[in-house]
Each structure stands twice: as C-alpha cells, then as structure tokens.
C-alpha cells in the first residue's frame, strides 16, 4: 500500500462557528511525495497542518496515517503518538538550550544517535552543537529545526512556511539545501507556503487552498498552465482574465463568477507585439497604450480598447509610447 496519509471531509470552525477555517478537505498523499499546500493568507494552511499534526482537533472528518486511523468522530490520537513531525514557521527552538540539546530534547538518545550525527554532518551543523540559537544564523536555525524533526525518523514531515523568514539572497541556497535533505532521507513532505515559487520548485504536487476549500490539486506545470479558476491563475503570477468570446482559439477556459461567463487566463509574457502586415488568421488584440513601466529587461505595457484591458510584457528594445496604437498576438494554445 502506497497511501501514507488520507484526509476525508475535514472541517474546522473557530469562534463559535463564525470562522469556517476548513470546509470538507479531502486529499491523499503517497509515500515519498513532496506536496505543497499554497493559498493566500488566512486560507487555512496552518490550521490544516496543525490538524494533521494533532495540535488542533477537527470538528468533522477522518484522517488515516500509514494505515492507522488517527482522527474521526470517536478517535483522536495525540500529537506525540502520531508518526509525523511538524517544523514551525518560527522554528520554535528553545532559546535556553544549545543546538544539540534542542535536537535531542524529548528523545531516547541511544536510538537516534547515529541518525542525529549523520543529519548534523549532512546539514553542516556539527560544529555548532554547543551554540545557543541566538548565536547562529536564521538559515542555521532552520537546519537545527529540520534535524530535530527528521531525527525522529517520522513517516511524514510537516513544514509550515519553511522559507518565509529568509531574504531573497539566502532563499535560493536554503531551498536547495532543503531539497537535498528531503531527497537524502527520502521523506514524505507536506509543506505549507504562500510563495508559489517555492511550491513550483519543490513540490511533485500542489494543493491550492482558497478560503478553507481546495480549488485544485495537480502538478506544478498543470496548475500554472491550466488553472481551475481565476484565484488559482492569479496566485501563480500576474495574468489577464478575459472573456473567452474574444479568444475562441485558446482551449483552456473556465467559468468566472465576476464576469458571469467563460474566461481565459493569458499571462503578460504570452503576448507579443506585431506589426501591421500580420497574417490575418492569427488572433490579435488592438488597442491604445495607457502605461509603460520599465522593469529592466522588459516593460509592462497596459493596453486598452473598447472591450478589454490587457497587460503585456514587451522586450525593452521595442520602443513604445503612451497614447500609441499597438497590436498584440497571443503566443499560447
Ligand atoms: P493561513 O495559515 O493560511 O494563513 P490559518 O490556518 O492560520 O491560515 O487561519 C485560517 C482562518 O482561521 C483565519 O481566518 C484565522 O483567523 C482563523 N483561525 C486560525 N486559528 C484560529 C484560532 N485559534 N482561533 C480563531 N480563529 C483562528
Ligand atoms: Mg499560516
């Protein structure tokens, strides 16, 4: 059996039913999967992770982990008895304990010694063993928290926003370290993030949460190229949501409540400027340039006509003036 984690119809409310943080969440996770849960702030990501960890009790629903029922109407397996480890967003290291004391806290040392040594070597924190958390960098604190979690040898590793506190410069390195570590131990990982770039780069599968509900579950390229709705499309970067009737050649479309009709998602980089003698079979958008913002290698150009407003990324070698009429084509199927 390859299924490691199964959630069915998990719901959770706070404040006497005023906040519906999770509504009937169901999904499965196979052994060895790296799954990312993404969604805007307040969409229920941390609550979902805390429920799986056993730190929060759901109102309804069932959870099984590695074949064991850990949650239903009559069952609640406590956090310490669940075969999973949660790494908190702020790492939750004890400030008055050294690195090694933090890692060994609550463990029967003899069982884990070799694994701890190995993980500390691999993450290059062996020499920091006697330091206190305030004496090491943010990236190093994260490695300590990960080693503490992984040295329990959990079936499932839960990570809440593991990269959110790092500045951009550090982030790429720490992300790669994390990918290496996950691969080394062959961990099954459920990782919450609001940064869709992290999800795209790390996950085999992405779960998109929107206001406590799952909008889409799919691989990163599928989610990016075939979003289920406008929320998912916008979460993964700037895009133009436009009525489908203008673009009958684009195959992927979805219904949108705000428009009250079928729409398509066209990303700014999928639009190209063309000159007048273009093949008439290629669909085009004609309009007036109302703003041009240079972003270094390209400019964000806003074009309007009587029907729509479109944002396009145009290479900087093409000079575009505000007020001029231009024609765009769509480089998308
Ligand atoms: P995310 O991690 O996606 O930002 P959370 O899971 O933290 O979202 O929160 C989801 C919703 O549940 C939010 O509206 C939040 O205010 C609410 N919530 C979370 N925890 C509690 C709590 N302990 N008491 C009351 N409301 C909560
Ligand atoms: Mg959160």
CSV table of N, CA and C in Angstrom, one decimal, residues 110-187:
chain,number,residue,atom,x,y,z
A,110,UNK,N,19.9,7.0,22.8
A,110,UNK,CA,20.6,5.9,22.2
A,110,UNK,C,20.0,5.5,20.8
A,111,UNK,N,18.7,5.6,20.7
A,111,UNK,CA,18.0,5.1,19.5
A,111,UNK,C,18.4,6.0,18.3
A,112,UNK,N,18.6,7.3,18.5
A,112,UNK,CA,18.7,8.2,17.4
A,112,UNK,C,20.1,8.7,17.2
A,113,UNK,N,21.1,8.3,18.0
A,113,UNK,CA,22.4,8.9,18.0
A,113,UNK,C,23.0,8.9,16.6
A,114,UNK,N,23.0,7.8,15.9
A,114,UNK,CA,23.7,7.7,14.6
A,114,UNK,C,23.0,8.6,13.6
A,115,UNK,N,21.7,8.5,13.6
A,115,UNK,CA,20.9,9.3,12.7
A,115,UNK,C,21.1,10.8,12.9
A,116,UNK,N,21.2,11.2,14.2
A,116,UNK,CA,21.4,12.6,14.5
A,116,UNK,C,22.8,13.0,14.0
A,117,UNK,N,23.8,12.2,14.3
A,117,UNK,CA,25.2,12.6,13.8
A,117,UNK,C,25.2,12.7,12.3
A,118,UNK,N,24.5,11.8,11.6
A,118,UNK,CA,24.5,11.8,10.2
A,118,UNK,C,23.8,13.1,9.6
A,119,UNK,N,22.7,13.4,10.2
A,119,UNK,CA,21.9,14.5,9.7
A,119,UNK,C,22.7,15.8,10.0
A,120,UNK,N,23.3,15.9,11.2
A,120,UNK,CA,24.1,17.1,11.5
A,120,UNK,C,25.3,17.3,10.6
A,121,UNK,N,25.9,16.2,10.3
A,121,UNK,CA,27.0,16.2,9.3
A,121,UNK,C,26.5,16.7,8.0
A,122,UNK,N,25.4,16.1,7.5
A,122,UNK,CA,24.9,16.4,6.2
A,122,UNK,C,24.5,17.9,6.1
A,123,UNK,N,23.9,18.5,7.2
A,123,UNK,CA,23.5,19.8,7.1
A,123,UNK,C,24.5,20.8,7.6
A,124,UNK,N,25.8,20.3,7.9
A,124,UNK,CA,26.9,21.1,8.3
A,124,UNK,C,26.6,21.9,9.6
A,125,UNK,N,26.1,21.3,10.6
A,125,UNK,CA,25.8,22.0,11.9
A,125,UNK,C,26.6,21.3,13.0
A,126,UNK,N,27.4,20.3,12.7
A,126,UNK,CA,28.1,19.5,13.8
A,126,UNK,C,28.9,20.5,14.6
A,127,UNK,N,29.6,21.4,14.0
A,127,UNK,CA,30.4,22.4,14.8
A,127,UNK,C,29.7,23.4,15.6
A,128,UNK,N,28.4,23.4,15.4
A,128,UNK,CA,27.5,24.4,16.1
A,128,UNK,C,26.9,23.8,17.3
A,129,UNK,N,27.2,22.5,17.6
A,129,UNK,CA,26.4,21.8,18.6
A,129,UNK,C,26.3,22.5,19.9
A,130,UNK,N,27.3,23.2,20.4
A,130,UNK,CA,27.3,23.8,21.7
A,130,UNK,C,26.8,25.3,21.7
A,131,UNK,N,26.4,25.8,20.5
A,131,UNK,CA,26.0,27.2,20.5
A,131,UNK,C,24.5,27.2,20.9
A,132,UNK,N,24.1,28.5,21.2
A,132,UNK,CA,22.7,28.7,21.5
A,132,UNK,C,22.0,29.3,20.3
A,133,UNK,N,20.7,29.1,20.1
A,133,UNK,CA,20.0,29.6,18.9
A,133,UNK,C,20.4,31.1,18.5
A,134,UNK,N,20.5,32.0,19.5
A,134,UNK,CA,20.8,33.4,19.2
A,134,UNK,C,22.2,33.5,18.6
A,135,UNK,N,23.1,32.5,18.8
A,135,UNK,CA,24.5,32.6,18.3
A,135,UNK,C,24.6,32.0,16.9
A,136,UNK,N,23.5,31.6,16.2
A,136,UNK,CA,23.6,31.1,14.9
A,136,UNK,C,22.6,31.8,14.0
A,137,UNK,N,22.9,31.7,12.6
A,137,UNK,CA,22.1,32.5,11.7
A,137,UNK,C,20.7,31.9,11.5
A,138,UNK,N,19.8,32.6,10.8
A,138,UNK,CA,18.4,32.1,10.6
A,138,UNK,C,18.5,30.8,9.8
A,139,UNK,N,19.3,30.7,8.8
A,139,UNK,CA,19.4,29.5,7.9
A,139,UNK,C,19.9,28.3,8.8
A,140,UNK,N,20.8,28.6,9.7
A,140,UNK,CA,21.3,27.5,10.6
A,140,UNK,C,20.3,27.1,11.6
A,141,UNK,N,19.5,28.1,12.1
A,141,UNK,CA,18.4,27.7,13.0
A,141,UNK,C,17.4,26.8,12.3
A,142,UNK,N,17.2,27.1,11.0
A,142,UNK,CA,16.2,26.2,10.3
A,142,UNK,C,16.8,24.8,10.1
A,143,UNK,N,18.1,24.7,9.9
A,143,UNK,CA,18.7,23.3,9.8
A,143,UNK,C,18.5,22.6,11.1
A,144,UNK,N,18.7,23.3,12.2
A,144,UNK,CA,18.6,22.7,13.5
A,144,UNK,C,17.2,22.1,13.7
A,145,UNK,N,16.2,23.0,13.3
A,145,UNK,CA,14.8,22.6,13.5
A,145,UNK,C,14.5,21.4,12.6
A,146,UNK,N,15.1,21.3,11.4
A,146,UNK,CA,14.8,20.2,10.5
A,146,UNK,C,15.5,18.9,11.0
A,147,UNK,N,16.7,19.1,11.5
A,147,UNK,CA,17.4,17.9,12.1
A,147,UNK,C,16.6,17.3,13.3
A,148,UNK,N,16.1,18.3,14.1
A,148,UNK,CA,15.3,17.9,15.3
A,148,UNK,C,14.1,17.1,14.8
A,149,UNK,N,13.4,17.5,13.8
A,149,UNK,CA,12.2,16.9,13.3
A,149,UNK,C,12.6,15.5,12.6
A,150,UNK,N,13.6,15.5,11.8
A,150,UNK,CA,13.9,14.3,11.0
A,150,UNK,C,14.6,13.2,11.8
A,151,UNK,N,15.2,13.6,12.9
A,151,UNK,CA,15.9,12.6,13.7
A,151,UNK,C,14.9,11.7,14.5
A,152,UNK,N,13.6,12.1,14.5
A,152,UNK,CA,12.6,11.2,15.0
A,152,UNK,C,12.2,10.1,14.0
A,153,UNK,N,12.8,10.3,12.8
A,153,UNK,CA,12.5,9.4,11.7
A,153,UNK,C,11.0,9.3,11.4
A,154,UNK,N,10.3,10.4,11.2
A,154,UNK,CA,8.9,10.4,11.1
A,154,UNK,C,8.5,9.9,9.7
A,155,UNK,N,7.3,9.3,9.6
A,155,UNK,CA,6.8,8.8,8.3
A,155,UNK,C,6.5,10.1,7.5
A,156,UNK,N,6.0,11.1,8.2
A,156,UNK,CA,5.6,12.3,7.5
A,156,UNK,C,6.2,13.6,8.1
A,157,UNK,N,6.8,14.4,7.2
A,157,UNK,CA,7.4,15.7,7.7
A,157,UNK,C,6.5,16.8,7.3
A,158,UNK,N,6.1,17.6,8.3
A,158,UNK,CA,5.2,18.7,8.0
A,158,UNK,C,5.9,20.0,8.2
A,159,UNK,N,5.9,20.9,7.2
A,159,UNK,CA,6.7,22.1,7.2
A,159,UNK,C,5.8,23.3,7.0
A,160,UNK,N,5.8,24.2,8.0
A,160,UNK,CA,4.9,25.4,7.9
A,160,UNK,C,5.8,26.6,7.4
A,161,UNK,N,5.6,27.0,6.2
A,161,UNK,CA,6.3,28.2,5.6
A,161,UNK,C,7.8,28.1,5.9
A,162,UNK,N,8.5,27.1,5.5
A,162,UNK,CA,9.9,26.9,5.9
A,162,UNK,C,10.9,27.9,5.4
A,163,UNK,N,10.5,28.7,4.4
A,163,UNK,CA,11.5,29.6,3.8
A,163,UNK,C,11.0,31.1,4.0
A,164,UNK,N,9.9,31.3,4.7
A,164,UNK,CA,9.3,32.6,4.6
A,164,UNK,C,10.1,33.7,5.3
A,165,UNK,N,11.0,33.3,6.3
A,165,UNK,CA,11.7,34.4,7.0
A,165,UNK,C,13.0,34.7,6.4
A,166,UNK,N,13.4,34.1,5.3
A,166,UNK,CA,14.7,34.3,4.7
A,166,UNK,C,14.6,35.4,3.6
A,167,UNK,N,15.7,36.2,3.6
A,167,UNK,CA,15.7,37.2,2.5
A,167,UNK,C,16.1,36.5,1.2
A,168,UNK,N,15.8,37.2,0.1
A,168,UNK,CA,15.8,36.6,-1.2
A,168,UNK,C,17.2,36.0,-1.5
A,169,UNK,N,18.2,36.6,-1.1
A,169,UNK,CA,19.6,36.1,-1.4
A,169,UNK,C,19.8,34.7,-0.8
A,170,UNK,N,19.4,34.6,0.5
A,170,UNK,CA,19.6,33.3,1.2
A,170,UNK,C,18.7,32.2,0.7
A,171,UNK,N,17.5,32.7,0.2
A,171,UNK,CA,16.4,31.8,0.0
A,171,UNK,C,16.7,30.7,-1.0
A,172,UNK,N,17.4,31.1,-2.1
A,172,UNK,CA,17.7,30.1,-3.2
A,172,UNK,C,18.6,29.0,-2.6
A,173,UNK,N,19.6,29.4,-1.8
A,173,UNK,CA,20.5,28.4,-1.2
A,173,UNK,C,19.8,27.5,-0.3
A,174,UNK,N,19.0,28.1,0.6
A,174,UNK,CA,18.3,27.2,1.7
A,174,UNK,C,17.3,26.3,1.0
A,175,UNK,N,16.6,26.8,0.0
A,175,UNK,CA,15.7,26.0,-0.7
A,175,UNK,C,16.4,24.7,-1.3
A,176,UNK,N,17.6,25.0,-1.9
A,176,UNK,CA,18.3,23.8,-2.5
A,176,UNK,C,18.8,22.9,-1.4
A,177,UNK,N,19.2,23.4,-0.3
A,177,UNK,CA,19.6,22.6,0.9
A,177,UNK,C,18.4,21.7,1.3
A,178,UNK,N,17.3,22.3,1.4
A,178,UNK,CA,16.1,21.6,1.8
A,178,UNK,C,15.7,20.5,0.9
A,179,UNK,N,15.8,20.8,-0.4
A,179,UNK,CA,15.5,19.8,-1.4
A,179,UNK,C,16.5,18.6,-1.3
A,180,UNK,N,17.8,18.9,-1.1
A,180,UNK,CA,18.8,17.8,-0.9
A,180,UNK,C,18.5,17.0,0.3
A,181,UNK,N,18.2,17.7,1.4
A,181,UNK,CA,17.9,16.9,2.6
A,181,UNK,C,16.7,16.0,2.5
A,182,UNK,N,15.6,16.5,1.9
A,182,UNK,CA,14.4,15.7,1.7
A,182,UNK,C,14.7,14.5,0.8
A,183,UNK,N,15.6,14.7,-0.2
A,183,UNK,CA,15.9,13.6,-1.1
A,183,UNK,C,16.8,12.6,-0.4
A,184,UNK,N,17.7,13.1,0.4
A,184,UNK,CA,18.6,12.2,1.2
A,184,UNK,C,17.8,11.2,2.1
A,185,UNK,N,16.9,11.8,2.9
A,185,UNK,CA,16.2,10.9,3.8
A,185,UNK,C,15.0,10.3,3.2
A,186,UNK,N,14.7,10.6,1.9
A,186,UNK,CA,13.5,10.0,1.3
A,186,UNK,C,12.2,10.3,2.0
A,187,UNK,N,12.1,11.5,2.6
A,187,UNK,CA,11.0,11.9,3.4
A,187,UNK,C,9.7,12.1,2.6
